[in-house]
Protein backbone atom coordinates (compact mmCIF):
# COMPACT_ATOMS: atom_id res chain seq x y z
CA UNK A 1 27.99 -6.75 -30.32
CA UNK A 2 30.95 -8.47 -32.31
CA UNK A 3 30.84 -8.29 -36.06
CA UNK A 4 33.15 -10.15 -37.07
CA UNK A 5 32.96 -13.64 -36.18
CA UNK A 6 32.31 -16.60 -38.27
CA UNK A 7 28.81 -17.07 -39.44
CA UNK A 8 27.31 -20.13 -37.79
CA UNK A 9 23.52 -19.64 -39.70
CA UNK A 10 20.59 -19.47 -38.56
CA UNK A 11 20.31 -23.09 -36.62
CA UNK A 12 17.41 -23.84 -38.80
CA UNK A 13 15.29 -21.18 -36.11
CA UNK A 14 13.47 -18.65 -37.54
CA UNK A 15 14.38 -16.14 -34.71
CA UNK A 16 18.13 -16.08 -35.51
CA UNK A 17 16.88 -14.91 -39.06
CA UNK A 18 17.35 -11.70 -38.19
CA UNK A 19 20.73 -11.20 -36.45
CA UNK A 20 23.90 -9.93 -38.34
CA UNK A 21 21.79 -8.36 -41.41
CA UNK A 22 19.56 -11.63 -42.20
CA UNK A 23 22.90 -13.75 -41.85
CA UNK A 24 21.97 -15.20 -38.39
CA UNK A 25 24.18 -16.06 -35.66
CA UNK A 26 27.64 -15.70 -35.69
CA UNK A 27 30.52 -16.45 -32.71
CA UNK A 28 30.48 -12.85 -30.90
CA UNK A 29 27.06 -12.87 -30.76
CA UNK A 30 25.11 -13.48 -26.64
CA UNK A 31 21.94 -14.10 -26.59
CA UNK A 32 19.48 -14.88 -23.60
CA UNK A 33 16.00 -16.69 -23.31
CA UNK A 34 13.79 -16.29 -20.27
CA UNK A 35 10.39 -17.53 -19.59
CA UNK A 36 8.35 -19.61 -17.18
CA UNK A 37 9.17 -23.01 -15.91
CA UNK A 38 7.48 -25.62 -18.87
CA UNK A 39 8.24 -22.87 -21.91
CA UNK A 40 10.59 -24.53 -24.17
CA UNK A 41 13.91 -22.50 -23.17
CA UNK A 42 15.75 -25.94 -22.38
CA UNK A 43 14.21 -27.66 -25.43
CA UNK A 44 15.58 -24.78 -27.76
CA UNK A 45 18.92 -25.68 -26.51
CA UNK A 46 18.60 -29.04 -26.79
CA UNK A 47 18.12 -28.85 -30.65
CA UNK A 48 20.64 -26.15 -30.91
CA UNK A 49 23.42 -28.97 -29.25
CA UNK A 50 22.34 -31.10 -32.22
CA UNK A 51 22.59 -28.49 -34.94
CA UNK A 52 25.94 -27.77 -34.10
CA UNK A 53 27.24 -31.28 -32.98
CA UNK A 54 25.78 -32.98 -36.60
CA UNK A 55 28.59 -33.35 -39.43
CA UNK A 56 28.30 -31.36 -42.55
CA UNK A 57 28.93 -34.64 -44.40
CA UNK A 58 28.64 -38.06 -43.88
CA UNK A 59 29.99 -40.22 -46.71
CA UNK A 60 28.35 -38.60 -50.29
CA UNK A 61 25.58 -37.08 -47.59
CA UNK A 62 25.31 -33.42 -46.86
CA UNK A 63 23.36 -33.14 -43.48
CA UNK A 64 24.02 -29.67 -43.22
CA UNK A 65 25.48 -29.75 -39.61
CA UNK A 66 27.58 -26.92 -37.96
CA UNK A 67 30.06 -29.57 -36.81
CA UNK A 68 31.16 -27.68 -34.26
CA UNK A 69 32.32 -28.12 -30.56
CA UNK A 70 29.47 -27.37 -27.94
CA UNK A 71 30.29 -26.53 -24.38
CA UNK A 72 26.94 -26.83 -22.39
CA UNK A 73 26.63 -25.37 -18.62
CA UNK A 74 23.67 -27.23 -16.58
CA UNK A 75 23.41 -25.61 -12.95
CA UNK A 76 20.48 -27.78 -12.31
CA UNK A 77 21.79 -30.80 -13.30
CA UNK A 78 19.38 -32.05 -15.29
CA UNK A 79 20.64 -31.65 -18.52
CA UNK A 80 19.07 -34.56 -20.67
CA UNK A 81 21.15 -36.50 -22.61
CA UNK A 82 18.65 -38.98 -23.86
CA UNK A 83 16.34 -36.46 -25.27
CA UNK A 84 19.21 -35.31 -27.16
CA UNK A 85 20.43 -38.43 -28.24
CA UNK A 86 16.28 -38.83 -29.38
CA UNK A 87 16.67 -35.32 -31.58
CA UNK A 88 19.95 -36.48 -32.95
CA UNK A 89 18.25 -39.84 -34.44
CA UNK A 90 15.79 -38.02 -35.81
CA UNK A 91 17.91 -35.46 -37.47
CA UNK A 92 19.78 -37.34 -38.48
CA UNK A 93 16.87 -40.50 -40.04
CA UNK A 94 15.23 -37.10 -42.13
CA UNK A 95 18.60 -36.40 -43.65
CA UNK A 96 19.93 -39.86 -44.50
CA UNK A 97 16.76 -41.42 -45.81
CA UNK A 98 15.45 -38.58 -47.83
CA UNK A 99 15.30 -38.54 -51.45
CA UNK A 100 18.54 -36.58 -52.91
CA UNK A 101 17.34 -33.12 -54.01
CA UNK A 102 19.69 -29.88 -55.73
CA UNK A 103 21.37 -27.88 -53.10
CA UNK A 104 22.75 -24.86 -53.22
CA UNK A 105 25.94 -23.87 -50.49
CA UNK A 106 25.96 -20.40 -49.66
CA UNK A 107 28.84 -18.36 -49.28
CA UNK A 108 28.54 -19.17 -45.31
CA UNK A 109 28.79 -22.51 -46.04
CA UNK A 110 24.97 -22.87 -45.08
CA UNK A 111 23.29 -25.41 -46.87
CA UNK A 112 19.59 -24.81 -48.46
CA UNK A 113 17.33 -26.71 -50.86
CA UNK A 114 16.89 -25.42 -54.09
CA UNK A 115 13.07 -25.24 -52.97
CA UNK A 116 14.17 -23.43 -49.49
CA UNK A 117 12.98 -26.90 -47.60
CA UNK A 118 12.81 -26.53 -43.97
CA UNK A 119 14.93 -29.69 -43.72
CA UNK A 120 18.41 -29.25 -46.02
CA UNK A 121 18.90 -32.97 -46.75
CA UNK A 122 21.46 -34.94 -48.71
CA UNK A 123 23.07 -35.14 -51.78
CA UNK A 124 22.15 -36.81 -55.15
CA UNK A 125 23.24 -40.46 -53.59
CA UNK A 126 21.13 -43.04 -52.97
CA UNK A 127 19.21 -42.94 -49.98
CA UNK A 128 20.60 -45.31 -47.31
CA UNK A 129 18.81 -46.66 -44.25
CA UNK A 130 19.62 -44.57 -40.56
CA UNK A 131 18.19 -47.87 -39.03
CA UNK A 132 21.10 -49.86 -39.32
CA UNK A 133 22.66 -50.55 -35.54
CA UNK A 134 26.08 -49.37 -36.96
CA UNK A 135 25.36 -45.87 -39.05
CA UNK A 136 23.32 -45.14 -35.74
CA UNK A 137 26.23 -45.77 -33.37
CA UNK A 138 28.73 -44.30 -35.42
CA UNK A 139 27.17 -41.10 -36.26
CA UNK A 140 25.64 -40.54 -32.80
CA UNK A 141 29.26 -41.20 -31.13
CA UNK A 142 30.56 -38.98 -33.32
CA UNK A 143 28.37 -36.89 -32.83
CA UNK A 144 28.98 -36.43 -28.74
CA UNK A 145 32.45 -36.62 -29.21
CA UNK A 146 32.41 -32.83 -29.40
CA UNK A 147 30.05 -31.78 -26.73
CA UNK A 148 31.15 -31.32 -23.20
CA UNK A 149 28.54 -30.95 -20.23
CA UNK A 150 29.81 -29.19 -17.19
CA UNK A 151 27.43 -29.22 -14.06
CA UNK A 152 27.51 -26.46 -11.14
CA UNK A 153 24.80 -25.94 -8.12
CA UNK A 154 25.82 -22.56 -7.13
CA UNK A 155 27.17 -19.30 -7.89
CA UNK A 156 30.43 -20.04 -6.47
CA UNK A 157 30.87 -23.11 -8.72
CA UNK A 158 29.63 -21.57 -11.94
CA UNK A 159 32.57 -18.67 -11.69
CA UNK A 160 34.58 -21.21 -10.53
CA UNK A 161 34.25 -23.41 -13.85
CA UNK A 162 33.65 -20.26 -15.92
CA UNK A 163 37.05 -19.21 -15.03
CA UNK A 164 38.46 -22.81 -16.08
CA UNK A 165 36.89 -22.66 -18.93
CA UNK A 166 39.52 -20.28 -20.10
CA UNK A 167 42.06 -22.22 -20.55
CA UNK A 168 40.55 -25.42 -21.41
CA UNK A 169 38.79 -23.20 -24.73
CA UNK A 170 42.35 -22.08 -25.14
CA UNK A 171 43.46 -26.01 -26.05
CA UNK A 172 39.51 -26.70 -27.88
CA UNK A 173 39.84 -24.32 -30.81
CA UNK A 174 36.58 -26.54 -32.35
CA UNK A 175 34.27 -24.85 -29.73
CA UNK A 176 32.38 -22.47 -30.86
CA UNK A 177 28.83 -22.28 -29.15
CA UNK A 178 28.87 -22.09 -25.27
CA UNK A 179 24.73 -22.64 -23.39
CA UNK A 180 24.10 -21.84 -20.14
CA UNK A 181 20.82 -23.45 -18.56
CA UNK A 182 20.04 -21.68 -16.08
CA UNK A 183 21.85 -18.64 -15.17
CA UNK A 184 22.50 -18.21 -11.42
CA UNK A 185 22.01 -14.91 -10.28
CA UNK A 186 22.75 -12.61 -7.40
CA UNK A 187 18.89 -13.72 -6.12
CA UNK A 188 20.74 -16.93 -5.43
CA UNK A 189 23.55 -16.04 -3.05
CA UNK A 190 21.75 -14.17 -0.42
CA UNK A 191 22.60 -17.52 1.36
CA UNK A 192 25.94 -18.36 0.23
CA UNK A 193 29.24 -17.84 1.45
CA UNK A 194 31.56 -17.08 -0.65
CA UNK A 195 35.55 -15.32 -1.40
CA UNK A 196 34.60 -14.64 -4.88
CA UNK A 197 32.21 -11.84 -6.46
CA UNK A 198 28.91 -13.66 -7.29
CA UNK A 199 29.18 -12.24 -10.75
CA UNK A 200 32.52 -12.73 -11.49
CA UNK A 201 31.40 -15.23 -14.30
CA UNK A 202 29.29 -12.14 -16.14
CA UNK A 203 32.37 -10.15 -16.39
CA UNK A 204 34.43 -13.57 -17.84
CA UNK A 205 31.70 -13.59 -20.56
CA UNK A 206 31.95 -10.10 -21.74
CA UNK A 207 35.70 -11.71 -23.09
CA UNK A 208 34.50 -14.95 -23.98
CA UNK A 209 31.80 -13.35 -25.94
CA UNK A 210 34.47 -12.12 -28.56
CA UNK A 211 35.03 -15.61 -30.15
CA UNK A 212 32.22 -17.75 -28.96
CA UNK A 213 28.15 -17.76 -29.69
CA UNK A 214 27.35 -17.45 -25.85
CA UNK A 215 23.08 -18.86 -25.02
CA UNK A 216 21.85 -18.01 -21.70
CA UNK A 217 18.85 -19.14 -20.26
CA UNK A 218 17.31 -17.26 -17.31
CA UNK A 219 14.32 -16.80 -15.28
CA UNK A 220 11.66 -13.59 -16.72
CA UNK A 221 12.06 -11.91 -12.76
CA UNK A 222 15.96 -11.92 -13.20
CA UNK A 223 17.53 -11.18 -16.38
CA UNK A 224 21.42 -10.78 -17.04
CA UNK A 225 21.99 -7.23 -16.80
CA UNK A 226 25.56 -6.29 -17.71
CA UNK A 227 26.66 -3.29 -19.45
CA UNK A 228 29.54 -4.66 -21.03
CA UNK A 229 27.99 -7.56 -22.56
CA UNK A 230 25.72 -6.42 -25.65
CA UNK A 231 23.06 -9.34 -26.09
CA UNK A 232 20.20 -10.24 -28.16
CA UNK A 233 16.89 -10.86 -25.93
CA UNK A 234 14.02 -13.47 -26.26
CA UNK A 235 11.03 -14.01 -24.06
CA UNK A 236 9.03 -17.12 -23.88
CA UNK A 237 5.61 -17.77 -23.00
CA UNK A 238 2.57 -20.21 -23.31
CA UNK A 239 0.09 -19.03 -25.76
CA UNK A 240 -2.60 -21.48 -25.82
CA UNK A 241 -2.74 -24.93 -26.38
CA UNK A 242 -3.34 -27.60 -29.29
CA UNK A 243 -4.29 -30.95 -30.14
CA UNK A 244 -0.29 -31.73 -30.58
CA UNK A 245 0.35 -29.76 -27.52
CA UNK A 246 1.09 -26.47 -26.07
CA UNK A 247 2.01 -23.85 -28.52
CA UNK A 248 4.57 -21.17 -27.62
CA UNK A 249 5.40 -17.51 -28.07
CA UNK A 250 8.66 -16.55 -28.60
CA UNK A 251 9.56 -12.50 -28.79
CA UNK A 252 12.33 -11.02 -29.52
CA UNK A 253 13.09 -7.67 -27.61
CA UNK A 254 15.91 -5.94 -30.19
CA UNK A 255 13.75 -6.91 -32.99
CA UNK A 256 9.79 -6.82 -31.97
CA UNK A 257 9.00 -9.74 -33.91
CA UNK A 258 7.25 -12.73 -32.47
CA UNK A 259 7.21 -16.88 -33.79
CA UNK A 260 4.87 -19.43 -32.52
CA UNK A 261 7.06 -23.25 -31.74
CA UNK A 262 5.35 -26.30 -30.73
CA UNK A 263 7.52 -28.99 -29.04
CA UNK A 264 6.87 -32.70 -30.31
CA UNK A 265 8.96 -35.86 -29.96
CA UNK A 266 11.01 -34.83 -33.05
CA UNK A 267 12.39 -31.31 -32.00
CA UNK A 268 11.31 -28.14 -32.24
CA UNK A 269 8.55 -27.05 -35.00
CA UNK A 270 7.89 -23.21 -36.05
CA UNK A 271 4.95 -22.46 -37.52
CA UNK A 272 4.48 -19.97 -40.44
CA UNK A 273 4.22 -16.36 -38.96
């Protein structure tokens, strides 16, 4: 795995906590969730998009944002931009109507709470209203500005737009973060046709995993199994359910740790194990 990229924290999930010595992610570092259909994997992503595409600052604000460039890869096509646009609002309502507390900036330029709050939140100015037609258009154009959805429906178009990919990274230097949802396999071309070796786009990644944070979603029966490409692992499953839903398992294979998540309208919520 790559040591030396930059340090993009922890995306406010407990599971990166443990990557890179308790520094969380960083660009060089792949990563892949897998689970059943219904688990969460795409709504993990989801929040990770906002993370990154939210500004450090807005005006005297701190909203603790990676402001960074997000390239996300749908081969389903059903990538859902108005769920993200609804975890964006709310990110972004928390942060800007909050009460200013004392932060603290750490050396990665990660932003905490004097009192560790889940939530880093503003600075000492006056809280001002996220309901106003214009902040919310602004910020939330702004925001998308900097993410760029690619769709494919087969194996032969995924390699095909993983290989363009190089050169259009080449002329984005703001990207940092790269998702895949979901990861076509070799199960899927026992049907296709095609001039160009099914996995071609595994061994791109193994050199696009040097400067980019690289998220792969796949299915539990068919993992990405490259020997070249050093990864961090996560399975997902159903655990049981709650009166505010389904509650979620998610285990980390390098690390044997588990963390419950429940999935409401605002995001993604981790409970205290």
């Amino acid at each position: 795995m790559a040591t030396g990229g930059r340090v993009l924290g922890d995306f406010k999930f407990k599971f990166f906590s443990s990557l890179n010595q308790g520094r969380g992610l960083r660009t060089g570092d792949v990563f892949e969730l897998s689970g059943d259909h219904g688990t969460g994997k795409s709504e993990i992503f989801l929040n990770m998009v906002a993370e990154a595409l939210i500004p450090k600052y807005y005006q005297d604000y701190i909203l603790g944002g990676k402001e960074i460039g997000v390239v996300f890869i749908s081969t389903n096509y059903k990538f859902d931009l108005l769920r993200l646009v609804e975890i964006l609002e709310h990110k972004l309502f928390v942060r800007l109507s909050s009460e200013g507390e004392e932060l603290k900036v750490n050396d990665d330029e990660s932003i905490i709470t004097l009192r560790d709050a889940e939530v880093p939140i503003t600075s000492k100015s006056p809280p001002i209203s996220f309901k106003e037609p214009s902040i919310n258009r602004e910020l939330i154009k702004n925001c998308l500005k900097k993410l760029y959805v690619l769709n494919c429906d087969s194996i032969h178009s995924l390699t095909l737009t993983v290989i363009f990919l190089k050169q259009f990274l080449l002329g984005s230097p703001h990207i940092e973060l790269i998702l895949i949802d979901h990861a076509l396999t070799t199960e899927h071309v026992r049907d296709e046709v095609s001039p160009i070796d099914p996995m071609k786009w595994l061994e791109l990644l193994v050199d696009y995993s040097r400067q980019y944070a690289i998220g792969i979603i796949t299915e539990p029966e068919t993992p990405i199994s490259n020997s070249e490409i050093n990864k961090y692992t996560y399975h997902i499953r159903k655990t049981r359910s709650a009166p505010n839903g389904s509650v979620f398992t998610l285990s980390s294979v390098n690390f044997n740790q588990s963390w419950d998540f429940t999935v409401n309208n605002d995001g993604i919520a981790f409970g205290s194990n």
